[in-house]
Coordinates of C-alpha atoms and ligand atoms in Angstrom, one line a residue:
X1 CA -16.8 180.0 292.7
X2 CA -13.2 181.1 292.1
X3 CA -12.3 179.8 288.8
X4 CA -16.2 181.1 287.6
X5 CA -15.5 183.6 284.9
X6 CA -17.7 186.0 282.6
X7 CA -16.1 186.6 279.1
X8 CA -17.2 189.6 277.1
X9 CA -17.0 189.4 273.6
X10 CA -17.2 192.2 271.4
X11 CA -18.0 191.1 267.8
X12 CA -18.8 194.2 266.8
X13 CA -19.0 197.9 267.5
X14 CA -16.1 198.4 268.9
X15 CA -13.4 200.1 266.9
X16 CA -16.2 201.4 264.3
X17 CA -19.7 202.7 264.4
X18 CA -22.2 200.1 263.4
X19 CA -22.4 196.5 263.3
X20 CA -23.4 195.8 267.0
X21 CA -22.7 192.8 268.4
X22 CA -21.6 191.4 271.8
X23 CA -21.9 188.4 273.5
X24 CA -22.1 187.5 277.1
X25 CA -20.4 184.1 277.9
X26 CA -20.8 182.4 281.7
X27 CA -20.4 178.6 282.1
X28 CA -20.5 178.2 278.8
X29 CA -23.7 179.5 278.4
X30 CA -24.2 182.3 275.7
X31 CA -26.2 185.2 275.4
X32 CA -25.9 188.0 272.7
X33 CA -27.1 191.2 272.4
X34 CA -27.9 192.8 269.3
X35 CA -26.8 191.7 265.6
X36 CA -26.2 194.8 263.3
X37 CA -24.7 195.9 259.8
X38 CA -22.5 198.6 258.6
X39 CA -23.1 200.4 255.8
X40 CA -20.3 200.4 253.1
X41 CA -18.0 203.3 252.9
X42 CA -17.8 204.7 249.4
X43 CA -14.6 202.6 248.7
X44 CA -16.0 199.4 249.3
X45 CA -17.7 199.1 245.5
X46 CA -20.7 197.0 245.2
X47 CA -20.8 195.8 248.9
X48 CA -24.7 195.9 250.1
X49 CA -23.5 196.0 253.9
X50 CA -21.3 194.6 255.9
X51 CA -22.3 192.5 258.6
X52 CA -20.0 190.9 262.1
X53 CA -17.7 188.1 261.6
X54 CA -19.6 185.5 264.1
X55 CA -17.6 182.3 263.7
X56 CA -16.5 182.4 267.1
X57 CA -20.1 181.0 267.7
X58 CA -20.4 178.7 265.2
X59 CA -19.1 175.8 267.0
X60 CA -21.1 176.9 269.9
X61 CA -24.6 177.5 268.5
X62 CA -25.8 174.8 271.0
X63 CA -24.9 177.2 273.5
X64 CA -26.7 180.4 272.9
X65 CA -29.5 180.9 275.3
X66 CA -31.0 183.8 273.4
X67 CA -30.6 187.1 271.6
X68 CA -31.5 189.9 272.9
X69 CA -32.0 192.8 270.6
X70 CA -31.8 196.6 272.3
X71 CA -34.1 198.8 269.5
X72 CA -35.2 198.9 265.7
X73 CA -32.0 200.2 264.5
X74 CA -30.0 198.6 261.3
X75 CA -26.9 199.2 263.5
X76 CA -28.5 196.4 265.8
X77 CA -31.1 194.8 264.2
X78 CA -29.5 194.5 260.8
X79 CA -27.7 191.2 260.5
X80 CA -30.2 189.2 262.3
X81 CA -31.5 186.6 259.5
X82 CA -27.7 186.2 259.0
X83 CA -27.2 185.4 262.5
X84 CA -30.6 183.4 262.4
X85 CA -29.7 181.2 260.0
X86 CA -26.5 180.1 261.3
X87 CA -27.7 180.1 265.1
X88 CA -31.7 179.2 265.9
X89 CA -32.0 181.0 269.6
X90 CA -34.7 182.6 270.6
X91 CA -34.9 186.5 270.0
X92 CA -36.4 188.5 273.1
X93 CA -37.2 192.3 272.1
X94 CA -39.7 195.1 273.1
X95 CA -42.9 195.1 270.4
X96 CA -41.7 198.0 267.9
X97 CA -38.4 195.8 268.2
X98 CA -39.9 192.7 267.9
X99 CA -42.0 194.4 264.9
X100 CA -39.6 195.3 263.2
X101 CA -37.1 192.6 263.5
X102 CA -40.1 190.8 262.3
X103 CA -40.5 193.4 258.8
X104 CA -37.3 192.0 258.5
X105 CA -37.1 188.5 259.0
X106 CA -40.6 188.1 256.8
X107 CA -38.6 189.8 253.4
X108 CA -35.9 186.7 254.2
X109 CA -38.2 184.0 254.5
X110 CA -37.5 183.3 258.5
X111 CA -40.3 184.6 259.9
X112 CA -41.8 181.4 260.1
X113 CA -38.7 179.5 261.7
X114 CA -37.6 182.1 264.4
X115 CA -38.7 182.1 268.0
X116 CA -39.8 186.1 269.3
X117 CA -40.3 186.8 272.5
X118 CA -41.8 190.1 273.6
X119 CA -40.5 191.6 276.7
X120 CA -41.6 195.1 277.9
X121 CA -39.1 197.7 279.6
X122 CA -39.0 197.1 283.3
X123 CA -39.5 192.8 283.1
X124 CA -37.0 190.5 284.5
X125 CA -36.4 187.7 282.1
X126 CA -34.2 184.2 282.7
X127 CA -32.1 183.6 279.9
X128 CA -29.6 181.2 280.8
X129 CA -27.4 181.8 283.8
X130 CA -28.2 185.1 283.1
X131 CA -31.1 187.6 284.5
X132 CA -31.6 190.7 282.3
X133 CA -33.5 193.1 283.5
X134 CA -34.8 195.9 280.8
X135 CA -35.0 199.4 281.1
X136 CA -36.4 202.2 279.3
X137 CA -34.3 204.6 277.6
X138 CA -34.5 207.7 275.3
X139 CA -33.0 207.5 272.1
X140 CA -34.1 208.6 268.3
X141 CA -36.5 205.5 267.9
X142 CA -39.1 204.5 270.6
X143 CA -39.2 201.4 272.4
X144 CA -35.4 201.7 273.3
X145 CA -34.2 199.2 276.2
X146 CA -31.2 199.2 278.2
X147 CA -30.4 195.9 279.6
X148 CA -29.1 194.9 283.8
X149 CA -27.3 191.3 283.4
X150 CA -27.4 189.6 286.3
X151 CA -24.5 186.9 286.6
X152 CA -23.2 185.1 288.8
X153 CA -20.0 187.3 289.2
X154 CA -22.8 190.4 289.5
X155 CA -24.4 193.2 287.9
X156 CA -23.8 194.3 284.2
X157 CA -25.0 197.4 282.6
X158 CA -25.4 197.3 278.9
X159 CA -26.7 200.8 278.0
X160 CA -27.7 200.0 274.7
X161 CA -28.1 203.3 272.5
X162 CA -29.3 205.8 274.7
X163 CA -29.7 210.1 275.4
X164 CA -31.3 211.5 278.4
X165 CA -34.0 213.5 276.6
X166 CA -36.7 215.5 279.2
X167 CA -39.2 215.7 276.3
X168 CA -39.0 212.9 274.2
X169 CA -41.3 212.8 271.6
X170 CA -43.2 209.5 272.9
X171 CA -43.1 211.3 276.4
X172 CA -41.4 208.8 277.9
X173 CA -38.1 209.7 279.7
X174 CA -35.6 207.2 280.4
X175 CA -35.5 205.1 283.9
X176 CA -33.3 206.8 286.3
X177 CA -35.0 205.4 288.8
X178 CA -33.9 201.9 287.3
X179 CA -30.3 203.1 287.1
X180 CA -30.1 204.5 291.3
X181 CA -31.8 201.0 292.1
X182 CA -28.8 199.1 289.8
X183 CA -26.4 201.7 291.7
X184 CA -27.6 201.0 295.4
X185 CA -27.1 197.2 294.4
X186 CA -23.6 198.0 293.5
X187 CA -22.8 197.6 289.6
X188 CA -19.5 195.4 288.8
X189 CA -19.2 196.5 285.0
X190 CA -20.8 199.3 282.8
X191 CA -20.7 199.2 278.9
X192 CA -22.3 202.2 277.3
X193 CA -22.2 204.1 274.2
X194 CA -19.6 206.4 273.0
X195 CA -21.0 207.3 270.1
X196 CA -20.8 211.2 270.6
X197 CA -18.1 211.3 273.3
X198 CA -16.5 213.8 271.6
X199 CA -19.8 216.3 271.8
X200 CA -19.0 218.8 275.2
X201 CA -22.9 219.5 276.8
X202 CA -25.8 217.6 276.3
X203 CA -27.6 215.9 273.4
X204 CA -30.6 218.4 272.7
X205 CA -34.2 216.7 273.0
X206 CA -35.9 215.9 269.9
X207 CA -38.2 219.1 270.8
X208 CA -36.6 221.2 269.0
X209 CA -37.2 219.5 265.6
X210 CA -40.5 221.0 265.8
X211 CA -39.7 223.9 265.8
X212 CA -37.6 223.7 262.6
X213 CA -40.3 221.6 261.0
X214 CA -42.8 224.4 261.4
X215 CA -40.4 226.9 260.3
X216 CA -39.8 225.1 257.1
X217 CA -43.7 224.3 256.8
X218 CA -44.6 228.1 257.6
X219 CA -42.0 229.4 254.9
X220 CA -42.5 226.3 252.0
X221 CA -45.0 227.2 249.2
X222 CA -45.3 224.2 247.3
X223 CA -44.5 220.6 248.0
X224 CA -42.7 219.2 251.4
X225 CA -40.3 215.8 251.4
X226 CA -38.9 215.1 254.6
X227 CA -36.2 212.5 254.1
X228 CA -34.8 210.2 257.2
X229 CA -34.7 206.5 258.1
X230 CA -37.2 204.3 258.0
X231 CA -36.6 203.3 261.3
X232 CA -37.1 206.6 262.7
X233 CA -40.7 206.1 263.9
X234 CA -40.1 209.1 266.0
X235 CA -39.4 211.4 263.3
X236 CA -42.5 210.0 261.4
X237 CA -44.7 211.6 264.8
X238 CA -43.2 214.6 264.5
X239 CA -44.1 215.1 260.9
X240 CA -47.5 213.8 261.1
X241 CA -48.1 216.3 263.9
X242 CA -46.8 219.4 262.3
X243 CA -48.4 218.2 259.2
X244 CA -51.6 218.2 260.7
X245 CA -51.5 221.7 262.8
X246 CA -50.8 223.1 259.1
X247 CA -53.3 221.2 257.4
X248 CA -51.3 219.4 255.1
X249 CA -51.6 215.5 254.6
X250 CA -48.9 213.0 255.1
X251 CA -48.0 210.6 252.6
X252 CA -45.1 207.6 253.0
X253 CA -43.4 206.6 249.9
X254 CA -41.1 203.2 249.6
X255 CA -42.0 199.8 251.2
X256 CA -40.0 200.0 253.9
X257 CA -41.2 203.4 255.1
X258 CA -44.9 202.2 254.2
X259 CA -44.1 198.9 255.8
X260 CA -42.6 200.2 259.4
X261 CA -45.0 202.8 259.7
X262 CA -48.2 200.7 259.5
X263 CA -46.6 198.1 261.5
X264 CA -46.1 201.2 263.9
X265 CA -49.6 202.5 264.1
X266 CA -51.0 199.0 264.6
X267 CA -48.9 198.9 267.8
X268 CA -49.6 201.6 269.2
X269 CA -46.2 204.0 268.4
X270 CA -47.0 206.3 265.9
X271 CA -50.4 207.8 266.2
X272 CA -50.9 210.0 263.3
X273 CA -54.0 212.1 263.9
X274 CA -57.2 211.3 262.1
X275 CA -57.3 211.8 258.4
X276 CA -53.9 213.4 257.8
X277 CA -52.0 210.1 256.2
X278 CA -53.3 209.8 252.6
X279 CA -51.9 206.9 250.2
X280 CA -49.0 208.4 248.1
X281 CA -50.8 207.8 244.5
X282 CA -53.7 210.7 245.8
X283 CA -50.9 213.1 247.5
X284 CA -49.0 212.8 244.2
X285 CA -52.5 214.3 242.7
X286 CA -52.9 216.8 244.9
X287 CA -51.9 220.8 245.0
X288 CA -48.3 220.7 246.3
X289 CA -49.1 223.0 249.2
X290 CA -51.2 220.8 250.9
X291 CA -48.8 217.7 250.6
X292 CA -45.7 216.0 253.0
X293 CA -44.1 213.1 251.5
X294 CA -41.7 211.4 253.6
X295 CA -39.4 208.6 252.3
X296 CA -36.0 207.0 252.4
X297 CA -32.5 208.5 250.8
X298 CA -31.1 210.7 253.9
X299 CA -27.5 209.1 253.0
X300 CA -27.6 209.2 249.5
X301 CA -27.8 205.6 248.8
X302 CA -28.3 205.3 245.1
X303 CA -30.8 202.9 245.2
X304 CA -32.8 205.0 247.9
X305 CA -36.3 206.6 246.7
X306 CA -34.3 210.2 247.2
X307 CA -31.1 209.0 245.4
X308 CA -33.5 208.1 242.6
X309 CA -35.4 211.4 242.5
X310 CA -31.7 213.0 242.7
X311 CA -30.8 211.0 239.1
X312 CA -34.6 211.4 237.9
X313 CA -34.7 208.2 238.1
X314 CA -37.8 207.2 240.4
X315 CA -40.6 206.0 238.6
X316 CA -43.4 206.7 240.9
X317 CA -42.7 210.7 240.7
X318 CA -40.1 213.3 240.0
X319 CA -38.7 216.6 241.7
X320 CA -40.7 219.5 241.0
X321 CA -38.9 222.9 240.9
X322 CA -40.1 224.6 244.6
X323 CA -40.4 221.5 246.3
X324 CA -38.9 221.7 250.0
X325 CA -36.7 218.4 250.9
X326 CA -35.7 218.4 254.4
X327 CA -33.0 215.7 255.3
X328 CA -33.5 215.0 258.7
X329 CA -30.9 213.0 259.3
X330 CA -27.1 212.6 260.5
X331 CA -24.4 212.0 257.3
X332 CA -23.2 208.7 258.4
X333 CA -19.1 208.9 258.4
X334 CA -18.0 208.1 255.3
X335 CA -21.4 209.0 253.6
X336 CA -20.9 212.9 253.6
X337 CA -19.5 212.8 250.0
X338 CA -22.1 211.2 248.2
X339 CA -24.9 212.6 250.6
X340 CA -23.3 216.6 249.3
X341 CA -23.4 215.1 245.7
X342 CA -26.9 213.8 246.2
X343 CA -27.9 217.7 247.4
X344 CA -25.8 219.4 244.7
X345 CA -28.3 217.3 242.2
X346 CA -31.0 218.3 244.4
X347 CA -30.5 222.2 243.8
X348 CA -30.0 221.7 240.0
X349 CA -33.3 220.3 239.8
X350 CA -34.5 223.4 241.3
X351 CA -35.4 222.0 245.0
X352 CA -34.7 223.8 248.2
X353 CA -32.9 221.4 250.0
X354 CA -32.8 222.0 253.8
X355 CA -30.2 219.6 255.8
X356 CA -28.6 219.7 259.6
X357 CA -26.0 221.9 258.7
X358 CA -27.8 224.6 257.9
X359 CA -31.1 223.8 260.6
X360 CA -31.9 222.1 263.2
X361 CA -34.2 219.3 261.3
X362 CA -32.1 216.5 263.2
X363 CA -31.0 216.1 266.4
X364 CA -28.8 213.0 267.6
X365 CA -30.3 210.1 269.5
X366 CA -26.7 209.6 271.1
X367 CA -25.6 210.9 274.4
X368 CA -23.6 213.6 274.8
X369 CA -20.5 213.9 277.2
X370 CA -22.7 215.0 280.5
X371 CA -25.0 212.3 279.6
X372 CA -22.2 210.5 279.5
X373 CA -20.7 211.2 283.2
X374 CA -24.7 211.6 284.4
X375 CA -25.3 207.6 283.4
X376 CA -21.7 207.2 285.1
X377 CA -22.5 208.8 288.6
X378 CA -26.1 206.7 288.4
X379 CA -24.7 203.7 288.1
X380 CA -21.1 203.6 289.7
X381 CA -19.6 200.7 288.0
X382 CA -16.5 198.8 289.6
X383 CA -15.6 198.2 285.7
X384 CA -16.2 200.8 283.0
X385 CA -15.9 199.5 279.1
X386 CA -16.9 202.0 276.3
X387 CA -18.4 200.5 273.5
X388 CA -20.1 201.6 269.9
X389 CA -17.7 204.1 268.2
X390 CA -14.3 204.3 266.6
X391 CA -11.2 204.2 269.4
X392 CA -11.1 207.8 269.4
X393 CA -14.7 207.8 270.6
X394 CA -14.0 205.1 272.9
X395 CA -10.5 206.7 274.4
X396 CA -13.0 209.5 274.9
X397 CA -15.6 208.0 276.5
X398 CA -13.0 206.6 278.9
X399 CA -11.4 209.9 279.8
X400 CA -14.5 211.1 280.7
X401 CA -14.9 208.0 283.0
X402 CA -11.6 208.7 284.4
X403 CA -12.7 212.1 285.4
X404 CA -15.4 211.6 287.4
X405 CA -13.4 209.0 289.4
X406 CA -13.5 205.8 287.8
X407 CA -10.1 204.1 289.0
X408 CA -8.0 204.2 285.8
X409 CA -7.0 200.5 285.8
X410 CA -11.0 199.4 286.1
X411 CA -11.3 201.0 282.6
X412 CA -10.2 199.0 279.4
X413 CA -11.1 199.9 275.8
X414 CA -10.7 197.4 273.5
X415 CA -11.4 196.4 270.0
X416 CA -13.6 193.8 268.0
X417 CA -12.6 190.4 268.8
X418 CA -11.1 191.0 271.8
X419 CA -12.4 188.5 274.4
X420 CA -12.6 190.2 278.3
X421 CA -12.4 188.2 281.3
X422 CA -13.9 189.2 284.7
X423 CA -13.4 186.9 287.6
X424 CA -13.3 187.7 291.6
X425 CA -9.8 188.5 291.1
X426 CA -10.0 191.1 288.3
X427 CA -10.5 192.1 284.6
X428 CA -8.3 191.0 282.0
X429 CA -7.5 190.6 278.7
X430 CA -8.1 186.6 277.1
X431 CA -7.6 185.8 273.9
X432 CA -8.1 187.4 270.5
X433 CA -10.8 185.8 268.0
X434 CA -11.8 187.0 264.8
X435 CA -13.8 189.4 264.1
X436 CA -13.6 191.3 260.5
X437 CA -15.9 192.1 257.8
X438 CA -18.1 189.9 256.3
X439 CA -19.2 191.5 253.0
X440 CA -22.7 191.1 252.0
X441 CA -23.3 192.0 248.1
X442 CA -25.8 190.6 245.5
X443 CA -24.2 187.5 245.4
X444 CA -24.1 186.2 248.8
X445 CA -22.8 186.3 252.5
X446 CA -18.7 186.0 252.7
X447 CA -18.6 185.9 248.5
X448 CA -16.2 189.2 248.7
X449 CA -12.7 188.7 250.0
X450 CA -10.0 191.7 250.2
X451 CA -8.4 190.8 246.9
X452 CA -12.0 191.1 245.5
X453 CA -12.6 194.5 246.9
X454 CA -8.9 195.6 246.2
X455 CA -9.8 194.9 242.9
X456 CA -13.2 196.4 242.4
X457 CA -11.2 199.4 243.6
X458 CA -8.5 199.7 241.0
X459 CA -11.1 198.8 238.2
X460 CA -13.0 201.6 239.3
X461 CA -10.0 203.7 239.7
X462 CA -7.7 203.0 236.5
X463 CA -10.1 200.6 234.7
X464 CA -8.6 197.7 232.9
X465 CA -7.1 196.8 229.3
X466 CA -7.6 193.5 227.8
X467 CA -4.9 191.9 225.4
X468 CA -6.0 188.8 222.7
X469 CA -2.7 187.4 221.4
X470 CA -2.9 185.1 218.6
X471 CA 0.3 182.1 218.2
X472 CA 1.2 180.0 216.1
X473 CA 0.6 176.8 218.0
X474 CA 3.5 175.1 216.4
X475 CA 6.1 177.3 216.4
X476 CA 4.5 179.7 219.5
X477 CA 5.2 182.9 217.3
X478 CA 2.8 185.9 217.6
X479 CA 0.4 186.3 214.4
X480 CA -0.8 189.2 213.3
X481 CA -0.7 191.8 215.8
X482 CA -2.1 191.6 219.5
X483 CA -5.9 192.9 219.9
X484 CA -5.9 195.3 222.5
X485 CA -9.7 196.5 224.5
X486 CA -9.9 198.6 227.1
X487 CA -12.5 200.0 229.3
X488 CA -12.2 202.9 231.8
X489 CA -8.5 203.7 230.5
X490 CA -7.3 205.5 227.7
X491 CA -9.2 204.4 224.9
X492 CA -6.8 203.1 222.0
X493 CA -8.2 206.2 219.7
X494 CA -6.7 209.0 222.4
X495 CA -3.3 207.3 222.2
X496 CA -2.2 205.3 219.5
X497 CA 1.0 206.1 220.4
X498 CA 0.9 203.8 223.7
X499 CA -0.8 201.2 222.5
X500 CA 1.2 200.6 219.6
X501 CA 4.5 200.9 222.2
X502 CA 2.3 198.2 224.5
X503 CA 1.7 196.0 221.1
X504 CA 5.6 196.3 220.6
X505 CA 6.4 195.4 224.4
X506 CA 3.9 192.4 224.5
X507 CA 5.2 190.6 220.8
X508 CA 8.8 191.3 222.4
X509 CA 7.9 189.9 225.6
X510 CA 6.4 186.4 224.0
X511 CA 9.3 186.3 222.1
X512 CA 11.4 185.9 224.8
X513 CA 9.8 184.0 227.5
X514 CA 6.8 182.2 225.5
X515 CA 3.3 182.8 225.5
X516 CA 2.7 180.1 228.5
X517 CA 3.3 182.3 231.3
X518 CA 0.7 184.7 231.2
X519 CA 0.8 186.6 234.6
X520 CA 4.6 187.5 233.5
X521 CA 2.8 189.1 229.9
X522 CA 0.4 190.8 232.3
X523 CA 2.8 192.4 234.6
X524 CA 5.1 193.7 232.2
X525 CA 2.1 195.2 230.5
X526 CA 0.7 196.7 233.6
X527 CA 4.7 198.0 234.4
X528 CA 4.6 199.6 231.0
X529 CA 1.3 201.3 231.3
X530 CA 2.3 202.3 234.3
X531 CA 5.3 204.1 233.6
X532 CA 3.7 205.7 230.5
X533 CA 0.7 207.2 232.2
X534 CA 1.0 207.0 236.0
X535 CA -2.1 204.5 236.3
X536 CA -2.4 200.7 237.2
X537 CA -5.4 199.5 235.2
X538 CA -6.0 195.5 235.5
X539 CA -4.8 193.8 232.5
X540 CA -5.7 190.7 231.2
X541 CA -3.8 188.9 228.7
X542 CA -5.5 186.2 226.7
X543 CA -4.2 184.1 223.9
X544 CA -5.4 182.1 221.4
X545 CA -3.7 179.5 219.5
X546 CA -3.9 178.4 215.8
Ligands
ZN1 ZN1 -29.7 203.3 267.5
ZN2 ZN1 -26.6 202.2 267.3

């Protein structure tokens, strides 16, 4: 046994937040847990998401014994027909995960080809060389597993996403008994989520979102929207509930939402009293004061039902001055711009917009740092390796490790694509595979490189300026004088001036080097623009010959 090895290899999640993915590696055997996406930040212009660079499997796809995936969330659910279509190993998930994995892999057109297996939290399940045991734990959607991978090396501890809530919405606290018996069997590594390791205290339940629900439905006079994830089945309960003690009916609006939350109900995890949901075509008839709509849009994506009603753009209905939005949600970082935007829009359209910083209508499904050292002293790993967040989270995390007495040396944090090796003699560092962004947008998987994006970015920054020269094709002199469009720049009526100096520097420019080499017409273009007005618009030079 001792040349056996277990290599850990974070594609994803590590060094950012989103985009879980991690596989487990023993004898050449694979096993991964959880495929996710990342949502674009606001630089990255018409990217859909981003999903894990997974190549490192690709020549291995004979090799992976299963996928496991921990809960409903995009963050680990996300990139799964990607990863699905490359790789065809069985999926093993909890039923709201399984059902909504499933939401997803029907809109793809792999529902048919994929193999689901439903597990339950608390079975034992072979996949491999590798015994995963699942636990329940709390987090902001129900149905929420931690995993215990048994290898032959011994125990992992994969927390998953995971808070220690007392009075979780679905009542169902999280398995500390699990985590003592894991303990008493002597844990070799832990890998848990950092996510809020910068939050002092602890994570507060989901409780006390009633509370601000029935504030804002005890003080709203007309017409409620409740804005979060359509994942958040949780969040769903809690509105049906308050909905019904004030006798107002529920009403979900956008597929996704009206998708999740039927597939929900039929299994059993949202359970939305008799007669409260209404179809959203009759709530939309209705007074206002007797109405919740919740739908989509918490981040301010543009295309989201709320980013619509924001522009005035959604067809189904429009804001109403007096309505009540509640966005019950966390800004994902990087989102808080447009999110602020979307709410400015929000108030001009004479909406009361209530959000988290100003009440308590979210609360995070992340624990915080006592959660943190409690999950810690439960499970008393030989090996501590902090995983989902950015490396400030995870350099956190690890203090906080190092605190309670984890030895300093038994604690690594490491980035995507970093492969970890644990044998009987130790942990170390192997070697480094990749592990980027892979862009998804309209197009296709992969389609967007950098110089793609870095050029979305300067369009959409300092626009660009088109040039149509016109040669003799004899003599190669410039006839006539050069056609000059641009779009996103200064527009040839603001400044004649610099376009006639441009016209100049482009008919002097051909004269001396020719009209063959057109990147050289371009950058002395660009240079002159530049140094005229401070901005780099793209420039494209095209000539035509006669
Ligand atoms: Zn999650
Ligand atoms: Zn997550």
């Amino acid at each position: 046994m001792k040349d056996k090895k277990l290599r850990i290899i974070p594609l994803g999640g590590l060094g950012e937040v989103g985009k879980n993915m991690m596989a487990y590696e023993y004898d050449e055997r694979i096993l991964i847990v959880d495929t996710g996406l990342m949502f674009p930040e606001n630089d990255m212009l018409g990217i859909d998401y981003i999903i894990p660079d997974f190549s490192y499997l690709l020549d291995k796809k004979d090799k992976v014994d299963g996928i496991i995936i921990t809960h409903g969330h995009e963050d680990h659910t996300g990139a799964i027909h990607h990863v699905l279509q490359e790789i065809n190993a069985p999926i093993y998930a909890t039923p709201l995960t399984r059902g909504l994995v499933e939401v997803k892999l029907g809109r793809n057109g792999l529902a048919s080809r994929a193999v689901l297996n439903t597990v339950h939290a608390g079975d034992s399940v072979q996949i491999g060389p590798f015994k995963v045991e699942f636990f329940h734990v709390c987090h902001s959607i129900p149905d929420g597993v931690g995993l215990g991978i048994n290898t032959p090396l011994g125990l992992i501890v994969h927390s998953g996403d995971y808070k220690f809530d007392h009075t979780p919405v679905d009542g169902w606290p999280s398995d500390y008994a699990k985590l003592a018996d894991f303990s008493a069997r002597g844990v070799l590594a832990l890998l848990s989520d950092s996510t809020n390791s910068e939050r002092p205290g602890w994570t507060p339940s989901e409780k006390v979102i009633d509370a601000a629900f029935r504030k804002v439905f005890r003080e709203a006079k007309d017409r409620i929207i409740i804005v979060s994830f359509a994942s958040l089945i949780s969040r769903m309960q809690q509105a049906a509930n308050v909905a019904n003690e004030f006798g107002r009916k529920l009403a979900f609006a956008g597929t996704s939402m009206v998708d999740n939350a039927k597939m929900a109900t039929k299994l059993g995890y949202l359970d939305i009293p008799e007669g409260v949901q209404v179809p959203i075509e009759q709530a939309l008839n209705m007074p206002g004061k007797d109405v919740v709509i919740m739908c989509t849009g918490s981040q301010g994506e543009p295309s989201s039902i709320l980013g619509r009603l924001s522009m005035g753009t959604n067809r189904q209905f429009d804001i109403k001055a007096g309505d009540t939005i509640v966005l019950s949600s966390h800004p994902i970082p990087g989102n808080e711009e447009s999110i602020y935007r979307m709410i400015n829009r929000l108030f001009e359209q004479g909406a009361n917009v209530i959000y988290e910083a100003i009440a308590n209508v979210h609360v995070s499904g992340h624990a915080s740092q006592e959660e943190m050292k409690l999950l810690l002293h439960l499970v008393r790993p030989k090996y501590f390796i902090p995983i989902h967040g950015e490396l400030r989270q995870l350099k956190q995390h690890a203090l906080l490790a190092k605190e309670i007495g984890i030895d300093e040396n038994n604690i690594l944090v490491t980035e995507n694509g970093q492969i970890i090796e644990i044998t009987e003699n130790g942990m170390k560092l192997a070697e480094k595979v990749p592990a980027g962004y892979v862009y998804v947008d309209g197009s296709g998987v992969g389609d967007v490189s950098e110089d793609i994006m870095r050029e979305r970015e300067i369009l959409s920054r300092d626009g660009i300026v088109l040039i149509n020269v016109n040669v003799d094709r004899f003599t190669g002199e410039v006839l006539g004088d050069p056609e000059i469009v641009s779009r996103g720049f200064i527009s040839p009526r603001e400044n004649n001036e610099l376009y006639a100096g441009l016209r100049k520097k482009v008919i002097e420019t051909i004269k001396r080097i020719g009209s063959k080499d057109r990147g050289e017409i371009e950058q002395v273009s660009r240079t002159y623009l530049n140094s005229e007005t401070r901005r780099r618009p793209v420039v494209m030079v095209t000539i035509g010959r006669s």
